[in-house]
Each structure stands twice: as C-alpha cells, then as structure tokens.
C-alpha cells in the first residue's frame, strides 16, 4: 500500500471512506492510528472507557466487508460514543457515579445502526453528568479538556458533549455521537472548532439513550466537516418502533443535498439574538456569516422572534421537571450504585442515601428544582406557564417560516471557550447563559447546526448556528456547507498534549 | 419567590435526596436564585395559550396489545446491586 496517510486519524470521514474503498487504507490500520492517538491524548480526558478489543474486532469485520464490496459509507470508520448511549456490555454511566458498574444488556438504536453500518467503536466519551452542564465540569470522570489552548490555562470543551468535541477536535476519532437537550451538541462543537448538528425532534431514535428531558433530548453527530455530519446523520436517523416519538417519515440523502446552491433561499437574521454585552467579535462574525450567505445568492431578511428572551427561563423549568421524573428511576434497586446502609435503615433511607451519594451537585439541584416546580401548588405557576411560553416560542418560529424564511443565522455561543474552573464560584444561572442561543431550538423541536466560522482575537474558534425548518436537515446541511466553504475555516489546535 | 430552609428540606425529601442540615441554607439560596430567574416568565401574556404537550403534532403509534418480549429474567437482574432467587432485593419495607 503506497497511499497510506501518515496520520490516518487526522482524515475526515469522507476521506477515510474513499481511502478504505480504494484499498489505500485498512480499517485495522485506521483504527490503530486512532487507538494510538487516544492513548497519547489521556491528558484531554475525552475517552473515559476505552474499548480497543471491540474496536479491532469491528475493524477486522469491516475490512472483510470492504473486501467483499458494496460496504456502507461508515464501514471501518472509527467513532467515539458519548457515555449517555447504552452500549451492550460496555460501561454506560452518563458520567454519573449512580451508574457506576452499569453494563447495559442492550444496545441503543443509534449505536446499533452505526455498528450495522460498519462503524468501529473506540470507546465511551466524557460528558457532563446526565448531560446537565455546559462545561463538562459536572462529570464523575473529571473535566474533559479542550485541545485548543492559548496560554497556561486549560479550557473547557463545552458541554454536555465535551468529550465528543475534544476527541473530534484532537483527531482521536473521526466522528462522535452527541446529544443535545439545550445546546449540548452545538455549544461544544463551537468551543472546539468542529461541526455538530441537532436534528429535528423525532428524527433520531432516543431508545437506549439515558434520558434527561425527554421532550427536548435529541442525538446527533459531531464531526470535522458538514459532509461528515451528513454521512453520520444518514446512518443515525430513521424511524424506530422502540421510540414512540420517533417520526415515521422518509430520511432523505443528506450528502447528496450538499450542492452548494442556496440561490434564492431566504436567511432570517433575528434581532432578538443581538444580546446586550455580546462581544463585538461575535457580532462581527455573525455579520460576516450573513454576508457569505448573501454572496452565495441567498436573500437576507431581518426577522423577529419576540419570545426569545423567555426561552432560557422556560427551559430551566421544563428540563428540570422532566429530569426529576426521568431520574426517579435511580433508586439503588435495579442497577447502578446502592449506598451502604446503617443498622435499621429502611427503604426510604436507601433511596435518600443512594441518590445523595450517586448524584453530583448540579444533578441534585436540577432534580430538586424539577421536584419543586411539579409539586402541588406550583405546578400551574411554573410548569404549566413554562409550557405555554414554550408554545409561544415555537409559534415565533412557525410565523417566520410561514413568511418564507428557509433558515435562520445566529451566533452559536455568547463567548469562546472559557477556562476550566473559572465559573466554579458563579451562580448556577451564569452557567445557564451559555445556552442562550441554542435552547430556543430544543423548545421548538427544530434542527440546527453549529459550524466553525473563524477565530477570535485570542485565537480560539467561534461558531455560527443555522436553524432550519422542521425535517429540513438536508437543506440545513447544504446551507452550512456553503458557510463552511466560504469561511474557509481550517484552523486546528496545535498539539500540546 | 424565595425558598426558605424548610421548603428546601421538604423539596429534598420529596426528591428522595439526603441533604445535611448544614447544607440546607446554601441549597435554599441556590434554588431561590434559579426560581427568581424563572419569574421572568410572569411577564409573558399567556392568555388563551395551550400548554405544549408535544413539540411535533403526531398521534402516537399504536400496535396490537400483545406480549412482544420477556423471558429475560437474568438480563433484567444482571445489573441489580442485590438480586436473590430471581428477585430484586431491598431492605425490609413492612415492619
């Protein structure tokens, strides 16, 4: 073999697919390159359970399938899997001590689909505990670290899919799965200079993914390019009888949609996303992104989404409410951790001690907030009111789409990556503000993608977000593809780890 | 809305999470901060708006009411902290 790249782990999925099919590369060599990079990248704390034996078995099977011809796009492509996905026989802890030792007897639909398509699992990826966090600092495994660095400080890769973002940005894997309840794919993608898409609610099955807030949770891919996201989403998406909210509608060919032609498309620029105190660099990047789309033939239109400012407070009622219900199952009976009991302790003490030991502070806080807003006397004042505001937020989007808007351009995050520990003494609400541009999309169930679009003055990546119509991921990816090409973002973090 | 220590203790009890007495004031303060943040929702006119139940209007799929799996007792119990004789085991519930 003469065309084997020196560092195959640095390839995109599309490049690796073509090299594997051409016989220039074997899945085993590609997997070995990733496993070597993972071992050399322990400082990043991205992979928290490594599965080299599974990976090499899958890679050998992929090579046989490739040799036979007609192998799917993902055949032999090494991926990292967020710890939130249940993977059969492999620790799946949602980065929580309460699930220590849990080895699922079943496979999530998303990972099953990926493995059936020939993908290789390198291991499980760090994240915020139960996906509750925006900095990967609530993980029971410790912080994941952003491969981007500008001084002595270690920076957050964002959260909750922080390990996924760090692993992809550091070339430890070719792509990764993420999940997004309030921005947990898009914010880390933006912080790490990679691409991530949250699909329309119902596009990807939630079966076998540890539930946080079931009406908001949606899994999606995180990868090095828009094309790679398209390839991954193709394999992940589709109807699943095991998830009653999974949509029984056809999945289009996402990669074929990347034509680069967006002439005549209407791009909405929502005035409510121009936040007070937003860094000028982010405002400028947003403006440049809009110009790039206009230069490609799109029509810019100023739009209003009047209830935007109420999205965060509505989210921080609804998500904890659903979480308090979903997390009631962690009681020390059926799986995971059970506290050591004292003489005479009954079942209530077992629940209370188990949950106090097993859940970290942020998860405890959210479960208690959720318990409070659902409790007698407060249900209408908080939970029902939040659900009404949610309906209004969705209506805002429906109105602009009905008026002909095809996609909406916004910043992905209100800042670049910040230092690990810098928010340690902040009010919990300060951390929640990270989701200000992303959370509306979950409340409305829409697809949205974060695309790296430039570096800030310090040299850290900044992302832009495109929001699409329901089920219009194909168009959305095409818009993102145009933005990706026009911005020409090719910066990579300099290897220091 | 300010959460006092008694309310924090009650919420912790409802959530089945043991919180030490000494930690209750800090918890009450944090919960109050979060609830104050939520109070913004009171500015919104929600007259005549139905609370959203499903983000995508869809009728849940139905299927025949028949058993589709089962007979996997060992798998069900495989991750239990304490399983005996085919059951989950817990501390004595009835005195």
Coordinates of C-alpha atoms in Angstrom, one line a residue:
Chain A
X1 CA 0.0 0.0 0.0
X2 CA 1.5 3.3 -1.1
X3 CA -1.1 5.9 -0.3
X4 CA -1.5 5.3 3.4
X5 CA -1.6 8.7 5.1
X6 CA 1.0 9.1 7.9
X7 CA -1.7 10.0 10.5
X8 CA -4.8 8.3 9.3
X9 CA -6.7 9.5 12.4
X10 CA -6.5 13.1 11.0
X11 CA -8.6 12.2 8.0
X12 CA -12.2 13.2 7.6
X13 CA -14.8 10.5 7.4
X14 CA -15.4 11.2 3.7
X15 CA -11.6 11.0 3.0
X16 CA -11.3 7.8 5.0
X17 CA -14.3 6.3 3.4
X18 CA -12.8 6.9 0.0
X19 CA -9.3 5.6 1.0
X20 CA -10.9 2.4 2.6
X21 CA -12.9 1.7 -0.6
X22 CA -9.9 2.3 -2.8
X23 CA -7.9 -0.1 -0.7
X24 CA -5.3 2.6 0.2
X25 CA -6.1 2.1 3.9
X26 CA -7.4 -0.7 6.0
X27 CA -9.9 -0.3 8.8
X28 CA -7.5 -2.0 11.2
X29 CA -4.7 0.5 10.4
X30 CA -7.1 3.4 10.7
X31 CA -8.4 2.1 14.0
X32 CA -4.8 1.5 15.3
X33 CA -4.0 5.1 14.4
X34 CA -6.9 6.3 16.5
X35 CA -6.2 4.0 19.4
X36 CA -2.6 5.3 19.4
X37 CA -3.8 8.9 19.4
X38 CA -6.3 8.1 22.2
X39 CA -3.6 6.7 24.4
X40 CA -1.4 9.7 23.7
X41 CA -4.3 12.0 24.5
X42 CA -5.2 10.9 28.0
X43 CA -4.5 14.5 29.2
X44 CA -7.6 15.6 27.4
X45 CA -9.7 13.1 29.4
X46 CA -12.0 12.7 26.4
X47 CA -12.2 8.9 26.3
X48 CA -13.3 7.6 29.7
X49 CA -13.9 3.9 28.8
X50 CA -11.6 2.6 26.0
X51 CA -12.8 -0.4 24.0
X52 CA -9.8 -1.4 21.9
X53 CA -10.7 -5.1 21.7
X54 CA -14.2 -4.3 20.4
X55 CA -12.7 -1.7 18.0
X56 CA -10.2 -4.1 16.5
X57 CA -12.8 -6.9 16.1
X58 CA -15.2 -4.4 14.4
X59 CA -12.3 -3.2 12.2
X60 CA -11.4 -6.7 11.1
X61 CA -15.0 -7.4 10.2
X62 CA -15.1 -4.0 8.4
X63 CA -12.1 -4.9 6.3
X64 CA -13.7 -8.2 5.3
X65 CA -16.9 -6.4 4.3
X66 CA -14.9 -3.8 2.4
X67 CA -13.1 -6.5 0.5
X68 CA -16.4 -8.1 -0.4
X69 CA -17.5 -4.8 -2.0
X70 CA -20.6 -2.7 -1.6
X71 CA -19.8 -1.7 2.0
X72 CA -21.8 1.2 3.5
X73 CA -20.2 4.7 4.0
X74 CA -19.4 4.2 7.6
X75 CA -17.8 0.8 7.1
X76 CA -14.5 0.8 9.0
X77 CA -14.9 4.4 10.3
X78 CA -13.7 4.7 14.0
X79 CA -16.1 6.7 16.2
X80 CA -16.3 7.8 19.8
X81 CA -19.6 7.3 21.6
X82 CA -20.9 9.6 24.2
X83 CA -21.3 7.9 27.6
X84 CA -25.0 8.7 27.5
X85 CA -25.6 5.9 24.9
X86 CA -26.2 2.4 26.2
X87 CA -23.7 0.1 24.6
X88 CA -24.1 -3.6 25.3
X89 CA -21.6 -5.0 27.7
X90 CA -19.7 -1.7 27.9
X91 CA -19.9 0.8 30.8
X92 CA -22.6 3.4 30.1
X93 CA -22.7 5.7 33.0
X94 CA -24.0 9.0 31.8
X95 CA -20.8 10.3 33.6
X96 CA -22.6 9.7 36.9
X97 CA -21.5 7.8 40.0
X98 CA -25.0 6.5 40.3
X99 CA -24.5 4.3 37.2
X100 CA -21.0 3.1 38.2
X101 CA -20.6 -0.5 37.1
X102 CA -23.7 -0.5 34.9
X103 CA -23.2 -2.5 31.8
X104 CA -26.3 -2.5 29.6
X105 CA -27.8 -5.7 28.4
X106 CA -28.9 -3.9 25.2
X107 CA -27.7 -1.6 22.5
X108 CA -29.1 1.9 21.9
X109 CA -30.8 2.2 18.5
X110 CA -28.3 4.9 17.3
X111 CA -25.2 2.8 18.2
X112 CA -26.8 -0.3 16.7
X113 CA -27.5 1.5 13.5
X114 CA -23.9 2.8 13.4
X115 CA -22.4 -0.6 14.0
X116 CA -24.7 -2.3 11.5
X117 CA -23.3 0.3 9.0
X118 CA -19.8 -0.9 9.8
X119 CA -18.7 1.8 12.2
X120 CA -16.0 1.0 14.8
X121 CA -16.4 1.9 18.5
X122 CA -13.2 3.2 20.0
X123 CA -14.8 3.8 23.4
X124 CA -17.1 6.0 25.5
X125 CA -16.7 9.7 25.8
X126 CA -16.7 12.1 28.7
X127 CA -19.7 14.4 29.2
X128 CA -21.5 16.4 31.9
X129 CA -23.3 14.2 34.4
X130 CA -26.7 13.2 32.9
X131 CA -25.9 15.8 30.2
X132 CA -26.5 18.6 32.7
X133 CA -23.9 21.2 32.2
X134 CA -22.2 23.5 29.7
X135 CA -18.6 22.9 30.5
X136 CA -18.1 19.2 31.1
X137 CA -17.2 20.1 34.7
X138 CA -20.0 18.1 36.3
X139 CA -18.7 14.7 35.1
X140 CA -17.9 11.9 37.6
X141 CA -14.8 11.3 35.5
X142 CA -13.4 14.8 36.0
X143 CA -13.2 17.6 33.4
X144 CA -12.7 16.9 29.7
X145 CA -10.1 19.4 28.3
X146 CA -10.4 21.4 25.1
X147 CA -7.4 20.7 22.7
X148 CA -7.5 24.4 21.9
X149 CA -5.2 26.4 24.2
X150 CA -3.9 30.0 24.2
X151 CA -1.9 30.2 27.4
X152 CA -1.3 28.2 30.6
X153 CA -5.0 27.8 31.3
X154 CA -6.8 24.6 30.4
X155 CA -10.1 25.5 28.6
X156 CA -13.4 23.8 28.7
X157 CA -14.5 21.9 25.5
X158 CA -18.1 23.0 26.4
X159 CA -20.8 20.6 27.4
X160 CA -22.5 18.5 27.8
X161 CA -20.9 16.6 24.9
X162 CA -17.5 17.9 25.9
X163 CA -15.6 14.7 25.5
X164 CA -17.1 14.3 22.0
X165 CA -16.0 17.7 21.0
X166 CA -12.5 17.3 22.4
X167 CA -12.0 13.9 20.9
X168 CA -13.0 15.0 17.4
X169 CA -11.0 18.3 17.5
X170 CA -7.9 16.4 18.7
X171 CA -8.2 13.8 16.0
X172 CA -8.7 10.9 18.5
X173 CA -11.6 9.7 16.4
X174 CA -13.1 10.6 13.0
X175 CA -16.5 11.5 14.4
X176 CA -18.6 11.1 17.5
X177 CA -22.1 10.9 18.8
X178 CA -23.5 13.7 20.9
X179 CA -26.9 14.6 22.4
X180 CA -28.5 18.0 22.6
X181 CA -31.1 19.0 25.1
X182 CA -30.4 22.7 25.3
X183 CA -27.3 23.1 23.2
X184 CA -25.1 20.1 24.2
X185 CA -24.0 19.3 20.7
X186 CA -23.8 22.8 19.3
X187 CA -22.1 24.7 22.1
X188 CA -19.2 22.2 22.5
X189 CA -18.8 22.0 18.7
X190 CA -18.4 25.8 18.6
X191 CA -15.9 25.8 21.5
X192 CA -13.8 23.1 19.8
X193 CA -13.9 24.3 16.2
X194 CA -15.9 21.4 14.9
X195 CA -19.3 20.9 13.3
X196 CA -22.3 19.4 15.1
X197 CA -26.0 19.1 14.2
X198 CA -29.0 18.6 16.4
X199 CA -31.7 17.1 14.2
X200 CA -35.4 17.7 14.3
X201 CA -37.0 16.2 17.4
X202 CA -38.1 12.7 16.3
X203 CA -35.5 12.3 13.5
X204 CA -33.2 10.1 15.6
X205 CA -34.4 7.4 18.0
X206 CA -33.9 8.1 21.7
X207 CA -34.2 4.4 22.6
X208 CA -31.3 3.3 24.7
X209 CA -30.0 6.9 25.4
X210 CA -30.1 7.7 29.0
X211 CA -33.0 10.2 29.3
X212 CA -32.5 13.7 30.6
X213 CA -35.5 15.7 29.4
X214 CA -37.5 13.5 27.0
X215 CA -39.4 16.3 25.2
X216 CA -36.1 18.1 24.4
X217 CA -33.4 15.3 24.0
X218 CA -32.2 14.5 20.5
X219 CA -29.0 12.8 19.4
X220 CA -26.8 13.9 16.6
X221 CA -23.4 13.7 15.1
X222 CA -20.3 15.8 15.8
X223 CA -17.5 15.7 13.2
X224 CA -14.8 17.6 11.4
X225 CA -17.0 18.8 8.5
X226 CA -20.5 19.3 7.3
X227 CA -20.2 16.4 4.9
X228 CA -19.1 14.1 7.7
X229 CA -22.1 15.2 9.8
X230 CA -24.3 14.4 6.8
X231 CA -22.8 10.9 6.4
X232 CA -23.2 10.2 10.2
X233 CA -26.7 11.5 10.4
X234 CA -27.7 9.3 7.5
X235 CA -26.8 6.2 9.5
X236 CA -28.3 7.5 12.8
X237 CA -31.6 8.8 11.5
X238 CA -34.8 6.9 10.8
X239 CA -38.0 5.5 12.3
X240 CA -37.7 3.2 15.3
X241 CA -40.7 1.4 16.7
X242 CA -38.9 1.3 20.1
X243 CA -39.3 5.2 20.4
X244 CA -42.9 6.3 20.2
X245 CA -41.8 9.8 19.4
X246 CA -39.6 8.7 16.5
X247 CA -41.0 10.0 13.2
X248 CA -42.1 7.6 10.6
X249 CA -41.1 9.7 7.7
X250 CA -38.5 9.1 4.9
X251 CA -34.9 10.1 5.5
X252 CA -33.5 11.9 2.5
X253 CA -30.0 11.5 1.2
X254 CA -28.2 14.1 3.3
X255 CA -24.8 14.0 1.5
X256 CA -26.5 14.3 -1.9
X257 CA -28.1 17.5 -0.7
X258 CA -24.7 19.3 -0.4
X259 CA -24.9 21.0 -3.7
X260 CA -23.6 24.4 -2.6
X261 CA -26.5 26.0 -4.3
X262 CA -28.5 28.3 -2.0
X263 CA -29.6 30.9 -4.5
X264 CA -32.9 32.5 -3.7
X265 CA -33.0 31.0 -0.2
X266 CA -34.2 33.4 2.5
X267 CA -32.0 33.6 5.6
X268 CA -33.6 35.2 8.6
X269 CA -31.4 37.3 11.0
X270 CA -33.3 37.5 14.3
X271 CA -32.9 40.9 16.0
X272 CA -33.5 39.4 19.5
X273 CA -30.3 37.4 19.3
X274 CA -28.3 40.7 19.4
X275 CA -27.7 40.5 23.1
X276 CA -26.5 43.2 25.4
X277 CA -22.9 42.7 26.3
X278 CA -22.3 40.3 23.4
X279 CA -18.6 40.5 22.4
X280 CA -18.0 42.7 19.3
X281 CA -16.1 39.8 17.7
X282 CA -19.1 37.6 17.8
X283 CA -21.3 40.3 16.4
X284 CA -18.8 40.9 13.6
X285 CA -18.6 37.1 12.9
X286 CA -22.3 36.9 12.6
X287 CA -22.4 39.8 10.2
X288 CA -19.6 38.2 8.1
X289 CA -21.5 34.9 8.1
X290 CA -24.6 36.6 6.8
X291 CA -22.6 38.3 4.0
X292 CA -21.1 35.0 3.0
X293 CA -24.6 33.5 2.6
X294 CA -25.7 36.6 0.7
X295 CA -22.7 36.4 -1.6
X296 CA -23.7 32.8 -2.4
X297 CA -27.1 34.1 -3.6
X298 CA -29.2 33.9 -0.5
X299 CA -31.5 36.7 0.5
X300 CA -31.1 38.2 4.0
X301 CA -34.1 39.2 5.9
X302 CA -34.3 40.9 9.3
X303 CA -36.8 38.9 11.4
X304 CA -38.3 39.0 14.9
X305 CA -38.6 36.1 17.3
X306 CA -40.2 38.1 20.1
X307 CA -40.2 35.5 22.8
X308 CA -36.5 34.6 22.6
X309 CA -35.7 36.1 25.9
X310 CA -38.1 33.8 27.7
X311 CA -36.6 30.6 26.3
X312 CA -33.9 30.2 28.9
X313 CA -36.2 30.5 31.9
X314 CA -38.8 28.3 30.2
X315 CA -36.1 25.7 29.5
X316 CA -34.9 25.8 33.1
X317 CA -38.4 24.9 34.3
X318 CA -39.2 22.3 31.7
X319 CA -35.9 20.4 31.6
X320 CA -35.5 20.0 35.4
X321 CA -39.2 19.0 35.6
X322 CA -38.7 16.2 33.1
X323 CA -35.3 15.3 34.6
X324 CA -36.8 14.9 38.1
X325 CA -39.2 12.5 36.7
X326 CA -36.7 10.6 34.5
X327 CA -34.1 10.4 37.2
X328 CA -36.6 8.9 39.7
X329 CA -35.6 5.5 38.4
X330 CA -32.1 5.8 40.0
X331 CA -33.1 4.4 43.4
X332 CA -30.5 1.7 44.1
X333 CA -32.7 -1.2 43.3
X334 CA -32.4 -2.2 39.7
X335 CA -29.0 -1.0 38.5
X336 CA -26.0 1.1 39.5
X337 CA -25.0 2.3 42.9
X338 CA -26.6 1.5 46.2
X339 CA -25.5 3.2 49.3
X340 CA -24.1 1.2 52.3
X341 CA -26.9 1.2 54.8
X342 CA -26.7 1.6 58.6
X343 CA -28.3 -0.8 61.0
X344 CA -32.1 -0.2 60.9
X345 CA -32.1 1.8 57.7
X346 CA -35.3 1.1 55.7
X347 CA -36.1 1.6 52.0
X348 CA -36.5 5.4 52.3
X349 CA -33.0 5.8 53.8
X350 CA -31.7 3.6 51.0
X351 CA -33.2 5.9 48.3
X352 CA -32.1 9.1 50.0
X353 CA -28.5 7.9 50.7
X354 CA -28.1 6.3 47.3
X355 CA -29.2 9.4 45.5
X356 CA -27.2 11.8 47.7
X357 CA -24.0 9.7 47.1
X358 CA -24.7 8.9 43.4
X359 CA -25.8 12.3 42.0
X360 CA -23.4 15.2 41.8
X361 CA -24.4 18.7 43.0
X362 CA -25.7 20.1 39.7
X363 CA -27.9 17.0 39.1
X364 CA -29.2 17.2 42.6
X365 CA -30.0 20.8 42.2
X366 CA -31.9 20.2 38.9
X367 CA -33.8 17.3 40.3
X368 CA -34.9 19.4 43.3
X369 CA -35.8 22.4 41.1
X370 CA -37.9 20.0 39.0
X371 CA -39.5 18.4 42.0
X372 CA -40.4 21.9 43.3
X373 CA -42.0 23.2 40.0
X374 CA -44.0 20.0 39.7
X375 CA -45.1 20.0 43.4
X376 CA -48.7 20.7 44.4
X377 CA -49.4 24.4 44.4
X378 CA -46.6 25.3 42.0
X379 CA -47.4 23.2 39.0
X380 CA -49.5 25.8 37.3
X381 CA -47.4 28.8 38.3
X382 CA -44.2 27.3 36.9
X383 CA -44.6 24.2 34.9
X384 CA -47.8 25.0 33.0
X385 CA -46.7 28.6 32.5
X386 CA -43.4 27.4 31.0
X387 CA -45.2 25.0 28.7
X388 CA -47.4 27.9 27.5
X389 CA -44.3 30.1 26.9
X390 CA -42.8 27.2 25.0
X391 CA -45.8 27.1 22.7
X392 CA -45.3 30.8 22.0
X393 CA -41.6 30.3 21.3
X394 CA -42.5 27.6 18.8
X395 CA -45.1 29.9 17.3
X396 CA -42.5 32.6 16.7
X397 CA -40.5 30.2 14.5
X398 CA -43.7 28.9 12.7
X399 CA -44.6 32.5 11.9
X400 CA -41.2 33.3 10.2
X401 CA -41.1 30.0 8.4
X402 CA -44.6 30.6 7.1
X403 CA -43.4 34.0 5.8
X404 CA -40.9 32.3 3.6
X405 CA -37.8 32.1 5.7
X406 CA -35.7 29.0 4.9
X407 CA -33.1 29.1 7.6
X408 CA -32.1 31.4 10.5
X409 CA -28.5 32.5 11.1
X410 CA -27.3 33.3 14.7
X411 CA -24.1 33.1 16.8
X412 CA -23.7 29.6 18.3
X413 CA -22.4 30.8 21.7
X414 CA -22.2 34.1 23.6
X415 CA -18.4 33.6 24.1
X416 CA -15.4 31.5 23.0
X417 CA -14.3 28.6 25.3
X418 CA -13.6 29.7 28.8
X419 CA -11.1 28.4 31.4
X420 CA -11.9 25.2 33.4
X421 CA -12.8 26.3 36.9
X422 CA -13.4 29.9 36.0
X423 CA -17.2 29.5 36.7
X424 CA -16.7 27.5 39.8
X425 CA -17.9 30.2 42.1
X426 CA -20.5 31.7 39.7
X427 CA -24.2 31.5 40.3
X428 CA -25.7 28.4 38.6
X429 CA -27.7 30.8 36.4
X430 CA -24.5 32.3 35.0
X431 CA -23.6 28.9 33.5
X432 CA -27.1 28.5 32.1
X433 CA -26.5 31.6 30.0
X434 CA -24.2 29.6 27.7
X435 CA -27.3 28.1 26.2
X436 CA -28.9 31.4 25.3
X437 CA -28.6 31.0 21.5
X438 CA -29.2 27.3 21.4
X439 CA -32.0 26.5 23.8
X440 CA -34.8 28.0 21.7
X441 CA -34.3 25.3 19.1
X442 CA -34.8 22.5 21.5
X443 CA -38.0 24.1 22.8
X444 CA -39.3 24.4 19.3
X445 CA -38.1 20.9 18.2
X446 CA -36.2 22.3 15.3
X447 CA -32.9 21.2 13.6
X448 CA -29.9 23.4 14.0
X449 CA -26.2 23.1 13.2
X450 CA -23.1 24.8 14.6
X451 CA -20.3 25.5 12.1
X452 CA -16.9 26.8 12.9
X453 CA -16.6 30.2 11.2
X454 CA -13.5 31.9 12.5
X455 CA -11.1 32.6 15.3
X456 CA -11.4 35.3 17.9
X457 CA -8.6 37.8 18.7
X458 CA -7.0 35.3 21.1
X459 CA -7.0 32.5 18.5
X460 CA -10.0 30.5 19.8
X461 CA -12.6 29.1 17.5
X462 CA -16.1 30.7 17.2
X463 CA -19.1 29.1 15.6
X464 CA -22.2 30.2 13.9
X465 CA -25.6 28.5 14.2
X466 CA -28.0 27.8 11.4
X467 CA -31.6 26.9 12.4
X468 CA -33.8 25.1 9.9
X469 CA -37.4 24.2 9.3
X470 CA -38.7 21.0 10.8
X471 CA -37.4 17.9 9.0
X472 CA -35.3 20.2 6.7
X473 CA -31.9 18.8 7.8
X474 CA -30.9 18.3 4.2
X475 CA -31.3 22.0 3.3
X476 CA -29.8 23.0 6.6
X477 CA -26.7 20.9 5.9
X478 CA -26.4 22.5 2.5
X479 CA -26.6 26.0 3.9
X480 CA -24.0 25.0 6.5
X481 CA -21.8 23.6 3.7
X482 CA -21.9 27.0 1.9
X483 CA -20.9 28.7 5.1
X484 CA -18.2 26.2 5.8
X485 CA -16.7 26.7 2.3
X486 CA -17.0 30.5 2.4
X487 CA -15.5 30.9 5.8
X488 CA -12.6 28.6 4.9
X489 CA -12.1 27.6 8.5
X490 CA -9.2 25.1 8.5
X491 CA -7.5 26.0 11.8
X492 CA -6.6 23.1 14.0
X493 CA -5.4 23.2 17.6
X494 CA -1.6 22.9 17.9
X495 CA -0.8 19.6 19.6
X496 CA 0.4 20.2 23.2
X497 CA -1.0 17.1 24.9
Chain B
X1 CA -40.1 33.6 45.2
X2 CA -37.6 32.9 47.9
X3 CA -37.1 29.4 49.1
X4 CA -36.6 29.1 52.9
X5 CA -34.8 26.4 54.7
X6 CA -38.0 24.5 55.5
X7 CA -39.0 24.4 51.8
X8 CA -35.5 23.3 50.8
X9 CA -35.7 20.5 53.3
X10 CA -39.2 19.5 52.0
X11 CA -38.1 19.5 48.4
X12 CA -35.1 17.4 49.2
X13 CA -37.4 14.9 51.0
X14 CA -39.8 14.8 48.0
X15 CA -36.8 14.3 45.7
X16 CA -35.5 11.5 47.9
X17 CA -32.1 13.1 48.2
X18 CA -30.5 13.3 51.6
X19 CA -29.2 16.8 52.3
X20 CA -27.3 17.5 55.6
X21 CA -28.9 20.3 57.7
X22 CA -25.7 22.3 57.4
X23 CA -26.1 22.3 53.6
X24 CA -29.7 23.5 53.5
X25 CA -29.1 27.3 53.7
X26 CA -26.8 27.2 50.6
X27 CA -29.2 24.9 48.8
X28 CA -32.1 27.2 49.6
X29 CA -30.1 30.2 48.3
X30 CA -29.3 28.5 45.0
X31 CA -32.9 27.3 44.5
X32 CA -34.1 30.8 45.2
X33 CA -31.7 32.2 42.6
X34 CA -32.9 29.8 40.0
X35 CA -36.6 30.4 40.8
X36 CA -36.0 34.2 40.6
X37 CA -34.6 33.7 37.1
X38 CA -37.8 31.8 36.2
X39 CA -40.0 34.6 37.5
X40 CA -39.4 36.4 34.2
X41 CA -42.0 34.1 32.7
X42 CA -44.6 36.1 34.6
X43 CA -44.0 39.0 32.1
X44 CA -45.4 36.9 29.3
X45 CA -49.1 37.2 28.3
X46 CA -50.2 33.5 28.0
X47 CA -53.9 34.2 27.9
X48 CA -55.6 31.6 25.8
X49 CA -52.4 29.7 25.1
X50 CA -52.5 25.9 25.5
X51 CA -49.5 24.3 27.3
X52 CA -47.4 22.4 24.8
X53 CA -47.6 18.7 25.2
X54 CA -45.7 17.5 22.2
X55 CA -43.3 19.5 20.0
X56 CA -44.3 17.7 16.9
X57 CA -48.0 17.2 16.3
X58 CA -48.3 13.5 15.9
X59 CA -50.6 10.7 17.0
X60 CA -48.6 8.1 19.0
X61 CA -48.4 4.9 17.1
X62 CA -50.5 2.0 18.2
X63 CA -50.0 -1.7 18.0
X64 CA -51.8 -4.8 19.0
X65 CA -51.9 -5.4 22.7
X66 CA -49.7 -8.5 22.8
X67 CA -46.6 -9.6 24.6
X68 CA -43.6 -8.7 22.4
X69 CA -40.7 -9.7 24.7
X70 CA -40.0 -11.3 28.0
X71 CA -38.3 -14.4 29.4
X72 CA -35.1 -12.4 30.1
X73 CA -35.1 -12.5 33.9
X74 CA -31.3 -13.0 34.1
X75 CA -30.7 -9.9 31.9
X76 CA -33.2 -7.8 33.9
X77 CA -31.4 -8.7 37.1
X78 CA -27.9 -8.6 35.8
X79 CA -27.2 -5.1 36.9
X80 CA -29.0 -5.2 40.2
X81 CA -27.0 -4.2 43.3
X82 CA -28.7 -7.0 45.2
X83 CA -30.7 -9.8 43.5
X84 CA -31.7 -13.1 45.1
X85 CA -33.7 -16.0 43.9
X86 CA -34.9 -14.2 40.8
X87 CA -36.0 -11.0 42.6
X88 CA -34.6 -7.6 43.3
X89 CA -33.7 -7.4 47.0
X90 CA -34.3 -4.3 49.1
X91 CA -34.3 -3.6 52.9
X92 CA -37.4 -4.7 54.7
X93 CA -40.3 -2.4 53.9
X94 CA -43.0 -3.7 56.2
X95 CA -42.3 -4.0 59.9

